[in-house]
Short mmCIF file of N, CA and C in Angstrom, two decimals:
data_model
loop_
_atom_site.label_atom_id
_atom_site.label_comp_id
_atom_site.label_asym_id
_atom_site.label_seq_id
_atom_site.Cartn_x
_atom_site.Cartn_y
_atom_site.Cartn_z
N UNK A 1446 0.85 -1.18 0.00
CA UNK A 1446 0.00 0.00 0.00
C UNK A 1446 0.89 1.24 0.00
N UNK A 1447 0.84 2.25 -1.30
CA UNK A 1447 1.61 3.63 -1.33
C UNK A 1447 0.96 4.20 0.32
N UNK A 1448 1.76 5.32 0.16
CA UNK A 1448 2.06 6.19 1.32
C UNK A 1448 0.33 7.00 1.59
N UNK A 1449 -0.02 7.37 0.49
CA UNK A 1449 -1.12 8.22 0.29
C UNK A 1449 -2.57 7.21 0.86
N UNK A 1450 -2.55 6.05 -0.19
CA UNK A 1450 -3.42 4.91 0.15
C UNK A 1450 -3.29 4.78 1.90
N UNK A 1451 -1.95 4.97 2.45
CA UNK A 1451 -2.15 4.74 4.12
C UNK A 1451 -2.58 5.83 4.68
N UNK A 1452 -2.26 6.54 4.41
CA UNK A 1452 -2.88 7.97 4.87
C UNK A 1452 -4.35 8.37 5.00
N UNK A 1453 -4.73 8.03 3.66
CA UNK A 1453 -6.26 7.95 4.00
C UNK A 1453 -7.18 6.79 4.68
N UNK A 1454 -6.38 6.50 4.85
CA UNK A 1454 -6.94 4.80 6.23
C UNK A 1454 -6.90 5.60 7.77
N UNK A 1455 -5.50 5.77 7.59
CA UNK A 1455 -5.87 6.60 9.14
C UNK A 1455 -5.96 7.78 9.45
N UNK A 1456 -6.66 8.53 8.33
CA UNK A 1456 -7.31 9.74 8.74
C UNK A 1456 -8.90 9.50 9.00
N UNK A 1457 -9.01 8.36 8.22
CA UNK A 1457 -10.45 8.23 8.09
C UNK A 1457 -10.90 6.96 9.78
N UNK A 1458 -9.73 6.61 10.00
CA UNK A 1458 -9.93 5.52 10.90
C UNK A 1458 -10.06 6.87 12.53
N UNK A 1459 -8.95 7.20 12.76
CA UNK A 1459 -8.94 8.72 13.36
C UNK A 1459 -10.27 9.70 13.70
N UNK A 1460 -10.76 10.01 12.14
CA UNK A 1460 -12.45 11.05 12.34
C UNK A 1460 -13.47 9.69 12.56
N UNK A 1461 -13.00 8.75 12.92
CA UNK A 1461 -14.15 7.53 12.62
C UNK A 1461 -14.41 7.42 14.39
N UNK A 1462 -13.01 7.33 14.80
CA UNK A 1462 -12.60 7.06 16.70
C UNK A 1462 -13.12 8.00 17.00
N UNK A 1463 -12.71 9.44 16.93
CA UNK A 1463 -12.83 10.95 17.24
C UNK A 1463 -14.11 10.84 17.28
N UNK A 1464 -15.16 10.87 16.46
CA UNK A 1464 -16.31 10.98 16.06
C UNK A 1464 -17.44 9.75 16.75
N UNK A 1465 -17.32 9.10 16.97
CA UNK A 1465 -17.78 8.12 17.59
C UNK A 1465 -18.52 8.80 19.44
N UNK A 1466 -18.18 9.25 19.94
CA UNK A 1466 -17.78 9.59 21.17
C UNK A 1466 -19.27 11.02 21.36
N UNK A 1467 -18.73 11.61 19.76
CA UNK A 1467 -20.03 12.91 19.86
C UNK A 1467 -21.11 12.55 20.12
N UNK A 1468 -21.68 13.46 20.61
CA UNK A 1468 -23.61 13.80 21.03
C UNK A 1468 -24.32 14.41 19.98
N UNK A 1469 -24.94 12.90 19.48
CA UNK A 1469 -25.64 13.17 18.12
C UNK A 1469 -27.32 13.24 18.55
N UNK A 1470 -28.09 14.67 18.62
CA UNK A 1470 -29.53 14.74 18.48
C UNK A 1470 -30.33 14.72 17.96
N UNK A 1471 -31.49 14.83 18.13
CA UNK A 1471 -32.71 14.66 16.99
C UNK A 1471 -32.29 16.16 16.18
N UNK A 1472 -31.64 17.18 16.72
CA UNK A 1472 -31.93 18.16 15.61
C UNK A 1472 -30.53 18.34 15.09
N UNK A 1473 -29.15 17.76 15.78
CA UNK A 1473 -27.68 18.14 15.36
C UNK A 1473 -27.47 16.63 14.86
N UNK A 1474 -27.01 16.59 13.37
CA UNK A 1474 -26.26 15.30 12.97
C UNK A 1474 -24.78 15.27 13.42
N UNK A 1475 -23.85 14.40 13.46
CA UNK A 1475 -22.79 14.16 13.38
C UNK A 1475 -22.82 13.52 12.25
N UNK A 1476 -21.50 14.23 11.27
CA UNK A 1476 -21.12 14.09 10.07
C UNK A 1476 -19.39 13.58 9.75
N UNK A 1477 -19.43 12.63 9.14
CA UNK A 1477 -18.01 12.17 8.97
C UNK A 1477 -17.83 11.99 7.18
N UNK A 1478 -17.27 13.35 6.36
CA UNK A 1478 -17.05 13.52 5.16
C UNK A 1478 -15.88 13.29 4.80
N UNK A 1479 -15.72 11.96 3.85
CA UNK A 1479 -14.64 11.44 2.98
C UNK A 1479 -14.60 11.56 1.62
N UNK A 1480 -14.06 12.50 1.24
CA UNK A 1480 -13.30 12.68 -0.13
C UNK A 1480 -12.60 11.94 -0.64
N UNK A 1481 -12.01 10.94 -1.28
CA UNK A 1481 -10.96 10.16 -1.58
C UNK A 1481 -10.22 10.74 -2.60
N UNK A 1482 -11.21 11.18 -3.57
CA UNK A 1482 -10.81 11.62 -4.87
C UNK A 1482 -10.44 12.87 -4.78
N UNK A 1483 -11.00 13.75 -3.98
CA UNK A 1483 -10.26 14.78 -3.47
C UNK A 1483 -9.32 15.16 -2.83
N UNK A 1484 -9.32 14.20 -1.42
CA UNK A 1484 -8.41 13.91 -0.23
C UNK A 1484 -8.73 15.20 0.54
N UNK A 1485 -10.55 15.31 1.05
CA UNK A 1485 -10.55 16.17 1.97
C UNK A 1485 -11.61 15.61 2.89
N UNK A 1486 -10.93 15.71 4.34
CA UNK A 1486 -11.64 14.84 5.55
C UNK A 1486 -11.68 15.44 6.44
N UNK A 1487 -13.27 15.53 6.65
CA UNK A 1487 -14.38 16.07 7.72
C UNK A 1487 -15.05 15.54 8.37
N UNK A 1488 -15.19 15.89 9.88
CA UNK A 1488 -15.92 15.62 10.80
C UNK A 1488 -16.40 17.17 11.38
N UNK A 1489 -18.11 16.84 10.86
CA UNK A 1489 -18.33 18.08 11.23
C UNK A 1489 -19.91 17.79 12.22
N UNK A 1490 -20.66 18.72 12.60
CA UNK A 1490 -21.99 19.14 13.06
C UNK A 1490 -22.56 19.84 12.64
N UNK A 1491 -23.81 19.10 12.05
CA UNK A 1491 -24.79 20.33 11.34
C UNK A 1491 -26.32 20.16 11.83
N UNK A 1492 -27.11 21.16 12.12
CA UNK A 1492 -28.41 20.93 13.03
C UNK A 1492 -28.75 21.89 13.15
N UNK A 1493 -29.84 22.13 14.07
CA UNK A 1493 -30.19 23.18 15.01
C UNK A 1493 -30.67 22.96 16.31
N UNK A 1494 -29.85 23.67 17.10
CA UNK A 1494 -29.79 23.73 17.99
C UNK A 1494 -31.08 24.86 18.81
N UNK A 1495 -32.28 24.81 19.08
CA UNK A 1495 -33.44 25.45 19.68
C UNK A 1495 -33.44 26.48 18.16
N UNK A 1496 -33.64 28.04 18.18
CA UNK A 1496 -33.68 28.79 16.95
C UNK A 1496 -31.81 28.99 16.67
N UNK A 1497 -30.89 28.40 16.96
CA UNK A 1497 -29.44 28.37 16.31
C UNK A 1497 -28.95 27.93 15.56
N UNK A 1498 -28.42 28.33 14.36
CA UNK A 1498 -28.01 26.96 13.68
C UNK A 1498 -26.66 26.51 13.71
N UNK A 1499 -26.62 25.21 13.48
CA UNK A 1499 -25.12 24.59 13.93
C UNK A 1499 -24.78 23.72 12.53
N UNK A 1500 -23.31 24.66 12.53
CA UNK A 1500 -22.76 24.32 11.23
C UNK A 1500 -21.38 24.44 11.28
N UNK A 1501 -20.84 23.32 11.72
CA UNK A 1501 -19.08 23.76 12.41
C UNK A 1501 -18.51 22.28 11.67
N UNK A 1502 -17.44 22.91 11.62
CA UNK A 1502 -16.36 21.72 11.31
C UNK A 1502 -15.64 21.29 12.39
N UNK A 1503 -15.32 20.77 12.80
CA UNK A 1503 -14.65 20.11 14.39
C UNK A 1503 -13.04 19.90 13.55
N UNK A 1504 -13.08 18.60 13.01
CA UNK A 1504 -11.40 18.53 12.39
C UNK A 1504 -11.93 18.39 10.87
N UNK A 1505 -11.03 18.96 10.43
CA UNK A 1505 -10.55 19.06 8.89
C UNK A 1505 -9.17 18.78 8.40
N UNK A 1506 -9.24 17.41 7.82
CA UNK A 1506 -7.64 16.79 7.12
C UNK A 1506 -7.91 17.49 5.31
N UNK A 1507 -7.03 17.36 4.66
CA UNK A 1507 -6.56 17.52 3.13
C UNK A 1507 -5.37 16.89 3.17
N UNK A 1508 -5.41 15.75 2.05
CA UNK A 1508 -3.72 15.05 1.91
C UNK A 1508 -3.56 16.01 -0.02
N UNK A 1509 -2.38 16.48 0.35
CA UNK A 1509 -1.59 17.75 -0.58
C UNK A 1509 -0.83 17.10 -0.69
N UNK A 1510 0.05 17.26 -1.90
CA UNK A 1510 1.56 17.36 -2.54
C UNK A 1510 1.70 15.86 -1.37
N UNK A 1511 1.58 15.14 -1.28
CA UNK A 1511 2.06 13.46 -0.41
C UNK A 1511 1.87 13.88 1.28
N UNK A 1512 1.55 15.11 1.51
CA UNK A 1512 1.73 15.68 3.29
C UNK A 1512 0.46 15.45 3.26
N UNK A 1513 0.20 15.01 4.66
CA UNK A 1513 -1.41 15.44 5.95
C UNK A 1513 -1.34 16.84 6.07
N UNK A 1514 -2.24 17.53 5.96
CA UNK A 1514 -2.45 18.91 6.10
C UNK A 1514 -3.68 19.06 7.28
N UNK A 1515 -3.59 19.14 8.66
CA UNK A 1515 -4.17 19.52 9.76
C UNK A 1515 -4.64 21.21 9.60
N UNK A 1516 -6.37 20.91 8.98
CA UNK A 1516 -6.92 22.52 8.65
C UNK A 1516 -7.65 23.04 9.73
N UNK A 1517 -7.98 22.08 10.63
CA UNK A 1517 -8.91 22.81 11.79
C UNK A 1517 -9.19 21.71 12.60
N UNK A 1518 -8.99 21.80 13.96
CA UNK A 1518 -8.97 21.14 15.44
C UNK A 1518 -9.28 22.01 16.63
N UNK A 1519 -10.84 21.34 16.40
CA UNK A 1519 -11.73 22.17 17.62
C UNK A 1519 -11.96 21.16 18.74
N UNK A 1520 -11.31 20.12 18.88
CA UNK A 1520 -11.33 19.44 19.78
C UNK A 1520 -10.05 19.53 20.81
N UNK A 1521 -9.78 18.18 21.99
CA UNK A 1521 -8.63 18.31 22.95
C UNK A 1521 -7.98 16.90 22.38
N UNK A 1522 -8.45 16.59 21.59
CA UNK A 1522 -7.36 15.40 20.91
C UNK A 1522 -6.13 16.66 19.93
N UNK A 1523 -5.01 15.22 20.09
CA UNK A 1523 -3.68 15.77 19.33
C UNK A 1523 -4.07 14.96 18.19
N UNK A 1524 -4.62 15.20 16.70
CA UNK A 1524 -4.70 14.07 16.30
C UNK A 1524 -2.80 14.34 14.83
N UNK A 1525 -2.36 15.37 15.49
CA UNK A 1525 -0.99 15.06 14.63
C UNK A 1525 -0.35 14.23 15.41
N UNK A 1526 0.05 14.09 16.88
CA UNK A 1526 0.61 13.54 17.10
C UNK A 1526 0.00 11.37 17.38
N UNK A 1527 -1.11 11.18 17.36
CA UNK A 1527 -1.94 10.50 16.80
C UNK A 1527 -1.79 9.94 15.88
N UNK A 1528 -1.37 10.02 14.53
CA UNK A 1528 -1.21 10.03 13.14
C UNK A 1528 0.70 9.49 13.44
N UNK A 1529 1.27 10.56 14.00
CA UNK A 1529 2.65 9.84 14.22
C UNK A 1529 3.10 8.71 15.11
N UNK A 1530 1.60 8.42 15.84
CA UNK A 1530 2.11 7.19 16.54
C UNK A 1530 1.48 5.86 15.66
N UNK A 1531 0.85 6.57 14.79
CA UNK A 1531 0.12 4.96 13.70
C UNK A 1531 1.09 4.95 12.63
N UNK A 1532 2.74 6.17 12.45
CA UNK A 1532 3.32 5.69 11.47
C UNK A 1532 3.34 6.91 10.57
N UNK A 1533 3.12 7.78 10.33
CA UNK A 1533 2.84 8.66 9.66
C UNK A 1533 4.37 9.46 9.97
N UNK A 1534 5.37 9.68 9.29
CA UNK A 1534 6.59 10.82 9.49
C UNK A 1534 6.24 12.26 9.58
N UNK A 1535 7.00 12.80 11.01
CA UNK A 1535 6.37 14.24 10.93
C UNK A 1535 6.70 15.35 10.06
N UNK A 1536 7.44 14.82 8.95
CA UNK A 1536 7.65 15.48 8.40
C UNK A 1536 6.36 15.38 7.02
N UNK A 1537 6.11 14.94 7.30
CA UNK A 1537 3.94 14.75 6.48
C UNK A 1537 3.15 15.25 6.62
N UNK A 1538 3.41 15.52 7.93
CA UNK A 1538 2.51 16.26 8.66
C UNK A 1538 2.98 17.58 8.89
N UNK A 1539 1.48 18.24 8.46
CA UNK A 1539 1.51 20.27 8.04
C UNK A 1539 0.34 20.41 9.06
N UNK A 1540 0.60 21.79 9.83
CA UNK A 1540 -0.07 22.42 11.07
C UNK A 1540 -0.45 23.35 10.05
N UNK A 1541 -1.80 23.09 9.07
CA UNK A 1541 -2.56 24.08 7.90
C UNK A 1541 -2.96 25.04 8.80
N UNK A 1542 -3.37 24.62 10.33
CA UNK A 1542 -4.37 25.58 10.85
C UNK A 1542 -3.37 26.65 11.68
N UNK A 1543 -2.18 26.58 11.58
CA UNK A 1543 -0.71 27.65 12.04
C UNK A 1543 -0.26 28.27 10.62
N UNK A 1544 -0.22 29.74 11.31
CA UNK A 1544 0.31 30.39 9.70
C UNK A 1544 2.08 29.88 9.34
N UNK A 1545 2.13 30.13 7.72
CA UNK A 1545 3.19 29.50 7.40
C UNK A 1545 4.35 30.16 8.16
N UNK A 1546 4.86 31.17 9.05
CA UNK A 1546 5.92 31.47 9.64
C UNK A 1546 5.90 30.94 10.98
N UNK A 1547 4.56 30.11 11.43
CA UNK A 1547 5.26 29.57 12.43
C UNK A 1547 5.32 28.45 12.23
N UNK A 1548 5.47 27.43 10.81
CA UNK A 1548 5.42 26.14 11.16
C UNK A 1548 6.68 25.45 10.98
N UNK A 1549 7.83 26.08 10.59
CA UNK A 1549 9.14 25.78 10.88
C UNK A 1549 9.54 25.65 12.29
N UNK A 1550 9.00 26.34 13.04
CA UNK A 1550 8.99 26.21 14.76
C UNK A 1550 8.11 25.20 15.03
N UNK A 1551 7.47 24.18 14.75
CA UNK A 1551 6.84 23.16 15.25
C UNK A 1551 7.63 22.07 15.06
N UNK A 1552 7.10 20.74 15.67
CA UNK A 1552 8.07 19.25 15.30
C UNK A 1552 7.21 18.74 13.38
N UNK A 1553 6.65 19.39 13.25
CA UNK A 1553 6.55 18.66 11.83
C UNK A 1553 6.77 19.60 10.33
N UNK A 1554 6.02 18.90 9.13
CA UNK A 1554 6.38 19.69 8.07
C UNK A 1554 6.33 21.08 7.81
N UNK A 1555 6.56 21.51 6.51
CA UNK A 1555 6.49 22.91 6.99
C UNK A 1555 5.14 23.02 5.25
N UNK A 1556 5.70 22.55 4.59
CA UNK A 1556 4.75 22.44 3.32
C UNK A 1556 4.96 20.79 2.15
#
């Protein structure tokens, strides 16, 4: 299995764990969106909440140029460091949701 083919196993295995756990209601779905052909992966909430509406993305992956690209983590999971304990090199892994001058100061890729 190429690098990419693993990647999308455990991103999708990852928003599958992560996601499992949420408080899904009669009026808020929990949503787990796989792109393959795209390589863009969502776990989001969409509903309403009394007259509110709820429309959030929780985590957002994109696999780019052969890297994991981490676009948004509204949760207290690490899921980069997560990803490097199933195998994933941190140098694959991009902090999308840190602007590009600080991601040379982190432990992983930079682009």
């Amino acid at each position: 299995m190429d690098n990419i083919a693993k990647y999308r196993k455990y991103i999708q295995t990852l928003l599958t764990n992560y996601a499992k756990d949420d408080i899904c209601t009669n009026e808020v779905d929990v949503e787990l969106i796989f792109d393959a052909e795209r390589d863009h992966y969502q776990w989001m909430n969409v509903g309403w909440e009394h007259l509110n509406r709820v429309y959030m993305t929780v985590i957002h992956f994109d696999i780019k140029n052969g890297k994991i690209w981490l676009q948004q983590n509204l949760t207290e999971e690490n899921p980069a460091e997560d990803l490097v304990k199933m195998g994933v090199p941190r140098e694959d892994i991009v902090l999308g949701l840190h602007p590009p001058y600080k991601r040379p100061y982190t432990d992983y890729g930079v682009a």
